[in-house]
CSV table of C-alpha atoms and ligand atoms in Angstrom, one decimal:
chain,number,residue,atom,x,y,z
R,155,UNK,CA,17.1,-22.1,-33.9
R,156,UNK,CA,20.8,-21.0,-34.8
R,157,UNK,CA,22.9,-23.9,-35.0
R,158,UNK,CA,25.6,-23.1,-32.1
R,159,UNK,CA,22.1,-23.5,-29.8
R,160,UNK,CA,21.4,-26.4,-30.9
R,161,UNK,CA,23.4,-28.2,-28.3
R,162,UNK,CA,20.9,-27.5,-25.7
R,163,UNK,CA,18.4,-28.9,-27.3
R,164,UNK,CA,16.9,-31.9,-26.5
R,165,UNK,CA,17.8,-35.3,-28.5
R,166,UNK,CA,15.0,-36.3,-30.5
R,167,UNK,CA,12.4,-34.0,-29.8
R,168,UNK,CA,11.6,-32.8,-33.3
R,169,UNK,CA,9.5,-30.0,-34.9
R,170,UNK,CA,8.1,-26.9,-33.6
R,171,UNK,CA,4.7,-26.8,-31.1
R,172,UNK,CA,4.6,-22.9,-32.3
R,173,UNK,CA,1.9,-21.4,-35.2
R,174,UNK,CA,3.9,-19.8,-38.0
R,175,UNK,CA,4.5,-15.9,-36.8
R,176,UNK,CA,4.0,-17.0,-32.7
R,177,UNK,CA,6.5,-15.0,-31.0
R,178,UNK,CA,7.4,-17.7,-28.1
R,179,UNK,CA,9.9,-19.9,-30.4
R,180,UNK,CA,12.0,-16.2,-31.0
R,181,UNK,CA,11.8,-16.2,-26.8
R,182,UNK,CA,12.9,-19.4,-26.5
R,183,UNK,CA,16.3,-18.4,-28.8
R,184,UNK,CA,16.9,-15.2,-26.5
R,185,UNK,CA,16.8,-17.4,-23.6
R,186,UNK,CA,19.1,-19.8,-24.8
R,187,UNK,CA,21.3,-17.5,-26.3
R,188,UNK,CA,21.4,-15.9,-22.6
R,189,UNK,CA,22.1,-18.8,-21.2
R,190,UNK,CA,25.0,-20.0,-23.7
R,191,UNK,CA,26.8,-16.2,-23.3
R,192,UNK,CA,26.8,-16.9,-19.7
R,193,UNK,CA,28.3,-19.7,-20.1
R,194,UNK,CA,25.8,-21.4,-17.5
R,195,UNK,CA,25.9,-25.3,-16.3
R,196,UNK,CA,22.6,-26.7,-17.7
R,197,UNK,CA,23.1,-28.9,-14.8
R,198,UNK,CA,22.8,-26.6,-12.2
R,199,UNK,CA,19.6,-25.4,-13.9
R,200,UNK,CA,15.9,-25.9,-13.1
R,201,UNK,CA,12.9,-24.9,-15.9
R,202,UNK,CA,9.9,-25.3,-14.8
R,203,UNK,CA,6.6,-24.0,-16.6
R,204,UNK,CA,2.9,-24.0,-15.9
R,205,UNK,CA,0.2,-24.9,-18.8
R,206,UNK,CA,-0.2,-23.0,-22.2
R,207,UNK,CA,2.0,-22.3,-25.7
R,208,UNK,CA,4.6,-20.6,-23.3
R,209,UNK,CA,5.0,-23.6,-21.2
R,210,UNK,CA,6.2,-25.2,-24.0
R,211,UNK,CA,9.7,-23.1,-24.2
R,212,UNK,CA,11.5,-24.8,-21.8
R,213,UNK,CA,9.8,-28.4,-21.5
R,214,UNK,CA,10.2,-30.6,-23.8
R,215,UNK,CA,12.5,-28.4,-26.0
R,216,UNK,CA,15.4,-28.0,-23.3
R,217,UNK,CA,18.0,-30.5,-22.5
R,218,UNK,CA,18.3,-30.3,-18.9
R,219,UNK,CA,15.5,-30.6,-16.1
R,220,UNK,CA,12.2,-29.2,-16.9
R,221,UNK,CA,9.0,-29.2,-14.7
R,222,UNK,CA,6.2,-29.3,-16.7
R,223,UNK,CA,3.5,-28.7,-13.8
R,224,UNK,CA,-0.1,-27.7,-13.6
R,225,UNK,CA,-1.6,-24.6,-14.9
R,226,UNK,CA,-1.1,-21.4,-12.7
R,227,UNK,CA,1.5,-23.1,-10.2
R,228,UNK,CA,4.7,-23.1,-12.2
R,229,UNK,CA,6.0,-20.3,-9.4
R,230,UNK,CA,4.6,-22.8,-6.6
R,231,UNK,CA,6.9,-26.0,-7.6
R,232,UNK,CA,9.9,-23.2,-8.2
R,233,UNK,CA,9.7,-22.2,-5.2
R,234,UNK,CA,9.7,-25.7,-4.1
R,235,UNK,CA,12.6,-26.5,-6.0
R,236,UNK,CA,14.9,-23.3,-4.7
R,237,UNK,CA,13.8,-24.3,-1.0
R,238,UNK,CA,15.2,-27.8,-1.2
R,239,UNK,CA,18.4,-26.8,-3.5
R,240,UNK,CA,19.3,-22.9,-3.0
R,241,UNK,CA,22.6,-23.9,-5.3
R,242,UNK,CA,20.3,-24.4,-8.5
R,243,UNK,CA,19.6,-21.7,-11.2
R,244,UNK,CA,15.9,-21.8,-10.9
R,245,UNK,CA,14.2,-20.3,-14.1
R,246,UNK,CA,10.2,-20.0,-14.4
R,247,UNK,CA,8.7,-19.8,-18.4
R,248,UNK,CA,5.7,-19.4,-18.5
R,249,UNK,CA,2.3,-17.4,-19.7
R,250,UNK,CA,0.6,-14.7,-19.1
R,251,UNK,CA,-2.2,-16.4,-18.4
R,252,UNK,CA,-0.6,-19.3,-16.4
R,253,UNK,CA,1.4,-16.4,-14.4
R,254,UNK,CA,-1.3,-13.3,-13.9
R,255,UNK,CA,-4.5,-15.0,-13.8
R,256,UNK,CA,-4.8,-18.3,-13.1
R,257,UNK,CA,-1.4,-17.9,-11.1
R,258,UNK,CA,-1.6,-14.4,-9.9
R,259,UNK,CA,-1.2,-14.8,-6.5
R,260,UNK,CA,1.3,-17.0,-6.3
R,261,UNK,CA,3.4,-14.5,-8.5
R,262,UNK,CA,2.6,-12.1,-6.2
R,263,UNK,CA,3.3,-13.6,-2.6
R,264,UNK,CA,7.0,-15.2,-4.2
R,265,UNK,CA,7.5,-11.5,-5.6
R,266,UNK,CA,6.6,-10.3,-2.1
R,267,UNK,CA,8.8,-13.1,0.0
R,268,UNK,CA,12.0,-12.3,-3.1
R,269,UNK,CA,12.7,-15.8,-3.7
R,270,UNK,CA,15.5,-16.3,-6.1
R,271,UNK,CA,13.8,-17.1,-9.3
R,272,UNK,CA,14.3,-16.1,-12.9
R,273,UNK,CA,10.9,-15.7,-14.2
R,274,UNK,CA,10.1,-15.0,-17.7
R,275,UNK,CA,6.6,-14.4,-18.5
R,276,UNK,CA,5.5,-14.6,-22.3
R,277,UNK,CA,3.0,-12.0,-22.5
R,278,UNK,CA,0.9,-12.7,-25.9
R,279,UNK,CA,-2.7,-10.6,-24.1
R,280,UNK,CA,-4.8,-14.3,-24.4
R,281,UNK,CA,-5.2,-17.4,-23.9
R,282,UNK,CA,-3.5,-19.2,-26.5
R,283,UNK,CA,-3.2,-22.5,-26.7
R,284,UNK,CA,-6.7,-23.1,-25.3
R,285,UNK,CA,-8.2,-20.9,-28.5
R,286,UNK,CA,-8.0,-17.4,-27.7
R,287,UNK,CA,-10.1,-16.5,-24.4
R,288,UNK,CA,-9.3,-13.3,-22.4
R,289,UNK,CA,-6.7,-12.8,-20.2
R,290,UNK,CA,-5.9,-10.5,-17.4
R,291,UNK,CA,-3.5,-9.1,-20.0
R,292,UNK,CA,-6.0,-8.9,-22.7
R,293,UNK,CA,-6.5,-4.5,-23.7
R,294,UNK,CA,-9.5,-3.3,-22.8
R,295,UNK,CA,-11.8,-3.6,-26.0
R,296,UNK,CA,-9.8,-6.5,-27.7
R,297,UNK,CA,-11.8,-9.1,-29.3
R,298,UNK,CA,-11.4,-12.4,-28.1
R,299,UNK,CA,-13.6,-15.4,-28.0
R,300,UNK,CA,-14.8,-14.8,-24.9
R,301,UNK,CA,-15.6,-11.1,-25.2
R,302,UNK,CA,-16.8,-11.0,-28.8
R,303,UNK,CA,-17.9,-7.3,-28.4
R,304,UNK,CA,-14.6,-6.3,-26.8
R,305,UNK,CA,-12.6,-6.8,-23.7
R,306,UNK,CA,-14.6,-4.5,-20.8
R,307,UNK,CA,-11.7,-4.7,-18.4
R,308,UNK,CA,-8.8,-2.9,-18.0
R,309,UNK,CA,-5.1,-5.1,-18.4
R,310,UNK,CA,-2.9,-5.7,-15.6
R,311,UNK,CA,0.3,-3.9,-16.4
R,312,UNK,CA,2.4,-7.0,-15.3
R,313,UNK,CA,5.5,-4.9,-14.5
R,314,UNK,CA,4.3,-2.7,-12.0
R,315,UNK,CA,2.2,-5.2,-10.6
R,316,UNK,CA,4.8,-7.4,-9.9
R,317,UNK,CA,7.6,-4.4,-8.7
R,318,UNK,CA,4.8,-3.3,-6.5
R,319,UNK,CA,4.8,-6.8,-4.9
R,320,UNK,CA,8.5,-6.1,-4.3
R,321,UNK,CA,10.2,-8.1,-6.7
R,322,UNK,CA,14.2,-7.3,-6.9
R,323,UNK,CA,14.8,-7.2,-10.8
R,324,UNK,CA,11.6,-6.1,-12.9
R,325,UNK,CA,12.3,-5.5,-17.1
R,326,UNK,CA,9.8,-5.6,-19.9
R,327,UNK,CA,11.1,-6.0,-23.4
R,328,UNK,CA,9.3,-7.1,-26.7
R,329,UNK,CA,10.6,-10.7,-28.7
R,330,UNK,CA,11.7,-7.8,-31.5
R,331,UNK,CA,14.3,-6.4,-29.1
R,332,UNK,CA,16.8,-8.9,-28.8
R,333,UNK,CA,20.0,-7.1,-27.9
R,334,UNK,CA,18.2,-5.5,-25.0
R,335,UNK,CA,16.1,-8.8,-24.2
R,336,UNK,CA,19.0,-10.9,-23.9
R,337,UNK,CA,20.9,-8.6,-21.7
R,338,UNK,CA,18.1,-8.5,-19.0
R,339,UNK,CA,17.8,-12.4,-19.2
R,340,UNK,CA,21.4,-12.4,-18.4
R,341,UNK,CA,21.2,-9.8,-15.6
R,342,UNK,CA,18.0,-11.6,-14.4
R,343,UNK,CA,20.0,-15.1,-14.0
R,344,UNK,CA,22.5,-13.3,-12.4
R,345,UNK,CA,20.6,-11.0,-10.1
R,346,UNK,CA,19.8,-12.9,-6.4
R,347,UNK,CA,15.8,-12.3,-6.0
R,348,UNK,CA,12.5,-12.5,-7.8
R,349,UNK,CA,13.8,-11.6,-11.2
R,350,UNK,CA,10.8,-11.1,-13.6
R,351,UNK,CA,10.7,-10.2,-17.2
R,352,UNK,CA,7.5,-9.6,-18.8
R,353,UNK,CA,8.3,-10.9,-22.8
R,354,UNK,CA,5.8,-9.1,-25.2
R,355,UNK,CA,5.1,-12.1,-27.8
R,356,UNK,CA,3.3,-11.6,-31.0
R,357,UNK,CA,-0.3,-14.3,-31.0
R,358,UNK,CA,-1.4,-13.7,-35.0
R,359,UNK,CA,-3.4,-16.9,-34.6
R,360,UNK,CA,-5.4,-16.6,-31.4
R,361,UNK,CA,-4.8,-12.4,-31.3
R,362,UNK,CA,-3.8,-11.1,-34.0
R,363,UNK,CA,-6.7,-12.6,-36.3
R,364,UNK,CA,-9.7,-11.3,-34.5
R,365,UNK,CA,-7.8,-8.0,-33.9
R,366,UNK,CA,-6.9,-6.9,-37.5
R,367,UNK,CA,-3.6,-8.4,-37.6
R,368,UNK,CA,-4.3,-11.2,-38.9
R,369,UNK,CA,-0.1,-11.1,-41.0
R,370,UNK,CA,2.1,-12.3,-38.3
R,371,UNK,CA,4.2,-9.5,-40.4
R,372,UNK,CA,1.8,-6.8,-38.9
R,373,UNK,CA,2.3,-8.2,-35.0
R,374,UNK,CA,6.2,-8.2,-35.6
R,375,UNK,CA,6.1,-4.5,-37.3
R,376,UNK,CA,3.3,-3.2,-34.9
R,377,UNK,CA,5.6,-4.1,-32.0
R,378,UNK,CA,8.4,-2.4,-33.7
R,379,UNK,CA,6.9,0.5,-33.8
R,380,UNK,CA,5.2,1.0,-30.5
R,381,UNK,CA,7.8,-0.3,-28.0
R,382,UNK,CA,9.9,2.5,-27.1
R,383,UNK,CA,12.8,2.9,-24.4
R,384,UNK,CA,11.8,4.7,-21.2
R,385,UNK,CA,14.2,7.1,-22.2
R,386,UNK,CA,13.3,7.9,-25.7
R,387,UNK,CA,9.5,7.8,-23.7
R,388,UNK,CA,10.5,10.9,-22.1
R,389,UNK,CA,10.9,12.6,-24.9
R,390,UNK,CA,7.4,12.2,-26.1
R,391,UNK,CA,4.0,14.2,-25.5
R,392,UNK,CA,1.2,12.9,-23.5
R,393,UNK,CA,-0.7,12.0,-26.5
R,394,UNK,CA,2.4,10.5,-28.5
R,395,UNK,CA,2.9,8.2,-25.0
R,396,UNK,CA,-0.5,6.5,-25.2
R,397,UNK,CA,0.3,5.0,-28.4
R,398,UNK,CA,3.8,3.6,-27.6
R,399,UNK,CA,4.2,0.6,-25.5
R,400,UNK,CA,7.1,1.3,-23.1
R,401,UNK,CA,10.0,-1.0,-22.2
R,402,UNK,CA,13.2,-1.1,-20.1
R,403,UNK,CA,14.7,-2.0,-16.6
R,404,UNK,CA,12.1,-0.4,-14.9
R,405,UNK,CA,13.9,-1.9,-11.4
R,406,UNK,CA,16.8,-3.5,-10.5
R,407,UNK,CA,17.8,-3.7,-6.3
R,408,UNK,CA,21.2,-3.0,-5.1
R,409,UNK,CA,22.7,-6.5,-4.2
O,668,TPP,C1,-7.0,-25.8,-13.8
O,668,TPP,C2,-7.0,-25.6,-15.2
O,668,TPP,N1,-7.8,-24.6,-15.7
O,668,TPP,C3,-7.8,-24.4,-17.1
O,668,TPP,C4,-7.0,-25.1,-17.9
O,668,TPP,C5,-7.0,-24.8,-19.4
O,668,TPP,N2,-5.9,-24.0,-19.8
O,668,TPP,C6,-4.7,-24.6,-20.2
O,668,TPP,S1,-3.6,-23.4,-20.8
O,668,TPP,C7,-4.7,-22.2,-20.5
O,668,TPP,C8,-4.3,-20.7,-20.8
O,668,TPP,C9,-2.9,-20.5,-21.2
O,668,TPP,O1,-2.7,-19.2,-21.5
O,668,TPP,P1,-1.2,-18.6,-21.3
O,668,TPP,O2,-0.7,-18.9,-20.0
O,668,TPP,O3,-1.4,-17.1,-21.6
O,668,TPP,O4,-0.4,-19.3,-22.5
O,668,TPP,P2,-0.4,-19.1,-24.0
O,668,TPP,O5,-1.0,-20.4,-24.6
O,668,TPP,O6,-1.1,-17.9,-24.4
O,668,TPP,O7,1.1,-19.1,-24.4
O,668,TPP,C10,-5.9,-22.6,-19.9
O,668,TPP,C11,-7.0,-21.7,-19.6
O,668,TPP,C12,-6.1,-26.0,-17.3
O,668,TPP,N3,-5.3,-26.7,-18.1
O,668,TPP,N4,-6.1,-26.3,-16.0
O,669,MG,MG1,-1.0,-16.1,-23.3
């Protein structure tokens, strides 16, 4: 953590919860740097989190108010929260698995309504903290302890799922692009609606090792070389496309 974040850090919570190479502790800078350019009153500021590594960002690490709730209804108590207090910054961290699976529909249905959350999902394609299971995330043929022989099902492609439920402010960016990842949290605190921001995050313990990747080195270079802007996507063949993982601000609503 660089020291001038430090401040908004909790008092005595020591350590890390993160495995050596896991991809959520670089989130968990990005959103604090976000929040320090913007200046914003930890005060006025909600986190609440669901179950899983992810949930971890926010609560116990953050010094301010932080929801640790039950796993797939971080969204539900947000909502909650917003309803009674529309004058709090209400911001959702939280896994893929504790968002899309578990919690799928009710990221969905707050998508659908546009209530005026910030929610960052940390999308490592498992289940993590419970030892690697699949996910709705997970690609199709990954290994996973669950699907030894490979994933059968086809991922979600969070991003569209959740524009498609009619979200206001929809980016995906990778923990390796921080410039880019940090602007969207900013415009995603800003932006009245259902922000969401799908955070690829690099799993080399529960992912990476039964997929070939076992160097958290590999994870962090893979990504660096298969996320690609939209625009620089354009560019590319059919074939070339397939390989890259695209990224961006696939949506943002007028306000
Ligand atoms: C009702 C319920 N079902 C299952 C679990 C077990 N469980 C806890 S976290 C988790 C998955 C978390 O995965 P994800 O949200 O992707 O977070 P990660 O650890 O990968 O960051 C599961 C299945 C639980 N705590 N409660
Ligand atoms: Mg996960």
């Amino acid at each position: 953590m660089a020291r001038a974040l430090e401040k908004y850090l909790r008092p005595g919570v020591k350590g890390t919860p993160f495995c050596p190479g896991c991809g959520h502790g670089i989130l968990m800078n990005h959103i604090l740097r976000a929040i320090d350019e913007l200046k914003m009153d930890m005060k006025k500021m909600v986190f609440v989190s669901g179950i899983g590594c992810a949930a971890w960002i926010p609560s116990p690490h953050f010094d301010g108010d932080t929801l640790h709730t039950l796993h797939g209804r971080a969204v539900a108590f947000a909502t909650g929260v917003k309803l009674f207090n529309p004058d709090l910054h209400v911001m959702v961290v939280s896994g893929d698995g504790d968002l899309s699976s578990i919690g799928g529909n009710h990221l969905i249905h707050a998508a659908r309504r546009n209530i005026d959350l910030t929610v960052i999902c940390a999308n490592n394609m498992i289940y993590g903290m419970t030892g690697g299971q699949v996910a709705s995330t997970t690609p199709k043929g990954a290994q996973t302890v669950t699907t030894p022989a490979g994933n059968p099902y086809r991922p979600f492609d969070l991003s569209k799922l959740v524009e498609a439920a009619g979200a206001a402010y929809v980016a995906r960016y990778a923990v390796t692009q921080p410039v880019a990842l940090i602007h969207a949290i900013k415009t995603a605190l800003l932006h009245v609606g259902f922000a969401f921001i799908e955070v690829l995050s690099p799993c080399p313990t529960q992912f990476g090792r039964r997929n070939r990747q076992d160097r958290a080195e590999d994870m962090i270079q893979e990504l660096v070389r298969r996320c690609v802007l939209e625009e620089e996507a354009a560019g590319l063949t059919e074939e070339e496309r397939a390989e890259k993982i695209i990224t961006g601000e696939f949506l943002q609503w007028p306000e």
